[in-house]
């Protein structure tokens, strides 16, 4: 009988308990495809799940981990055959269904997609949900007509997974970017190396703002929400676009309609969880070839399965930067 390590979340009085323990395939939920997991990654949502902050895990007991990539072991769906490299991001995996912080995962076939030719499970998990969200944000900006040369694009939460990948891709595409961070002293040069034209202190955006401030930026990718989003909206140029994809600074938005009705700006939301498969595939195919792998490698930290809880604690305390790639024991990646 196959035995493997997994982070296992169970219900306890007043919350949940999460521990690293041994399991068998019988502990996995039903699904058409069994995957031997090679790599996962740690996103902000994973940090909340593994530490019990917020109500991320909806159905206990279960295995956290919203991302996974590895090799098909068995399948009852003709789209996937043993030996195929596959990946999964979103679809409620790691929230409502057992996910990637384990040696094996059993998933519905509709939640999987083949790893694109020329890249490995390790590489796609270095991107993961955070990087895919960054791709979706840039895709949305371009769909809304925001082009290079129209003005600076603001990126908040710039040292995080979404922000750092967004900076890299925007630079490759020719955009001028401004990185916003609360870690200014430690990460100024780091952010400029990723492609930021300049770096600004996040605290400048959390001060009370007038309904309309000076028109400064053509667009923004906001991972923070809360006061940060409220502070940048009055500063977007006429006809500009703000893409919102996170709430690290809070879910409430205290703002006015003035930027929308007097400057015609657009506030567009991005959701990577239930994004339709056709859009997913198009976005991966469009932006994956643009990834500057050397820069991504410079901000990627590879850790083991046992390290996830400690990294999650640090992430929620604002003590991490870049991407956290999780190497599952017995990795299938030959890179």
Short mmCIF file of N, CA and C in Angstrom, two decimals, residues 9-11 15-16 18 45 48-50 52-66 91-99 247 273:
data_model
loop_
_atom_site.label_atom_id
_atom_site.label_comp_id
_atom_site.label_asym_id
_atom_site.label_seq_id
_atom_site.Cartn_x
_atom_site.Cartn_y
_atom_site.Cartn_z
N UNK A 9 -5.41 18.65 7.79
CA UNK A 9 -6.18 19.59 8.63
C UNK A 9 -7.42 18.90 9.15
N UNK A 10 -7.62 18.98 10.46
CA UNK A 10 -8.80 18.38 11.09
C UNK A 10 -9.49 19.44 11.95
N UNK A 11 -10.74 19.16 12.24
CA UNK A 11 -11.52 20.09 13.07
C UNK A 11 -11.23 19.84 14.54
N UNK A 15 -11.76 25.72 16.16
CA UNK A 15 -10.98 25.95 14.95
C UNK A 15 -10.50 24.68 14.30
N UNK A 16 -9.24 24.70 13.86
CA UNK A 16 -8.68 23.57 13.14
C UNK A 16 -7.29 23.24 13.68
N UNK A 18 -3.65 21.47 12.20
CA UNK A 18 -2.96 21.05 10.98
C UNK A 18 -1.63 20.42 11.37
N UNK A 45 -2.89 32.72 0.41
CA UNK A 45 -4.06 31.93 0.85
C UNK A 45 -3.61 30.65 1.56
N UNK A 48 -2.58 31.42 5.10
CA UNK A 48 -3.74 31.54 5.98
C UNK A 48 -4.31 30.17 6.32
N UNK A 49 -4.32 29.27 5.35
CA UNK A 49 -4.90 27.94 5.57
C UNK A 49 -4.05 27.12 6.53
N UNK A 50 -2.74 27.10 6.32
CA UNK A 50 -1.87 26.23 7.10
C UNK A 50 -1.73 26.72 8.54
N UNK A 52 -4.26 28.45 10.09
CA UNK A 52 -5.59 28.56 10.69
C UNK A 52 -6.14 29.96 10.74
N UNK A 53 -5.51 30.91 10.04
CA UNK A 53 -6.02 32.28 9.99
C UNK A 53 -7.13 32.36 8.94
N UNK A 54 -8.26 32.93 9.29
CA UNK A 54 -9.34 33.01 8.33
C UNK A 54 -9.98 31.65 8.09
N UNK A 55 -11.06 31.62 7.35
CA UNK A 55 -11.78 30.38 7.08
C UNK A 55 -11.51 29.93 5.65
N UNK A 56 -10.25 29.57 5.40
CA UNK A 56 -9.86 29.14 4.07
C UNK A 56 -10.29 27.70 3.80
N UNK A 57 -10.04 26.82 4.77
CA UNK A 57 -10.37 25.41 4.60
C UNK A 57 -11.83 25.19 4.94
N UNK A 58 -12.61 24.79 3.95
CA UNK A 58 -14.07 24.75 4.07
C UNK A 58 -14.63 23.40 4.45
N UNK A 59 -13.86 22.34 4.25
CA UNK A 59 -14.40 21.01 4.48
C UNK A 59 -13.32 20.14 5.11
N UNK A 60 -13.44 19.89 6.39
CA UNK A 60 -12.43 19.12 7.12
C UNK A 60 -12.92 17.70 7.37
N UNK A 61 -12.02 16.72 7.42
CA UNK A 61 -10.56 16.86 7.24
C UNK A 61 -10.18 16.98 5.77
N UNK A 62 -9.02 17.59 5.51
CA UNK A 62 -8.55 17.74 4.15
C UNK A 62 -7.08 18.13 4.13
N UNK A 63 -6.51 18.13 2.92
CA UNK A 63 -5.12 18.50 2.69
C UNK A 63 -5.08 19.89 2.08
N UNK A 64 -4.39 20.87 2.69
CA UNK A 64 -4.27 22.20 2.08
C UNK A 64 -3.36 22.17 0.85
N UNK A 65 -3.21 23.36 0.23
CA UNK A 65 -2.33 23.50 -0.93
C UNK A 65 -3.09 23.75 -2.20
N UNK A 66 -3.15 25.03 -2.64
CA UNK A 66 -3.98 25.36 -3.80
C UNK A 66 -3.30 25.03 -5.13
N UNK A 91 -9.81 26.31 -8.61
CA UNK A 91 -10.96 25.40 -8.63
C UNK A 91 -11.42 24.98 -7.23
N UNK A 92 -10.97 25.65 -6.20
CA UNK A 92 -11.33 25.28 -4.85
C UNK A 92 -10.43 24.22 -4.25
N UNK A 93 -9.44 23.75 -5.04
CA UNK A 93 -8.46 22.80 -4.51
C UNK A 93 -7.65 23.51 -3.42
N UNK A 94 -7.45 22.82 -2.31
CA UNK A 94 -6.76 23.44 -1.18
C UNK A 94 -7.65 24.35 -0.35
N UNK A 95 -8.94 24.42 -0.71
CA UNK A 95 -9.93 25.19 0.06
C UNK A 95 -11.12 24.31 0.42
N UNK A 96 -11.76 23.74 -0.61
CA UNK A 96 -12.90 22.85 -0.40
C UNK A 96 -12.56 21.39 -0.71
N UNK A 97 -11.44 21.19 -1.42
CA UNK A 97 -11.03 19.85 -1.81
C UNK A 97 -9.54 19.67 -1.49
N UNK A 98 -9.16 18.48 -1.14
CA UNK A 98 -7.76 18.22 -0.78
C UNK A 98 -6.83 18.61 -1.92
N UNK A 99 -5.67 19.21 -1.54
CA UNK A 99 -4.79 19.80 -2.52
C UNK A 99 -3.37 19.28 -2.54
N UNK A 247 -6.40 41.26 -0.98
CA UNK A 247 -6.94 42.00 0.17
C UNK A 247 -6.02 41.93 1.38
N UNK A 273 -9.32 31.68 -9.22
CA UNK A 273 -9.81 30.39 -8.74
C UNK A 273 -10.75 29.73 -9.73
#
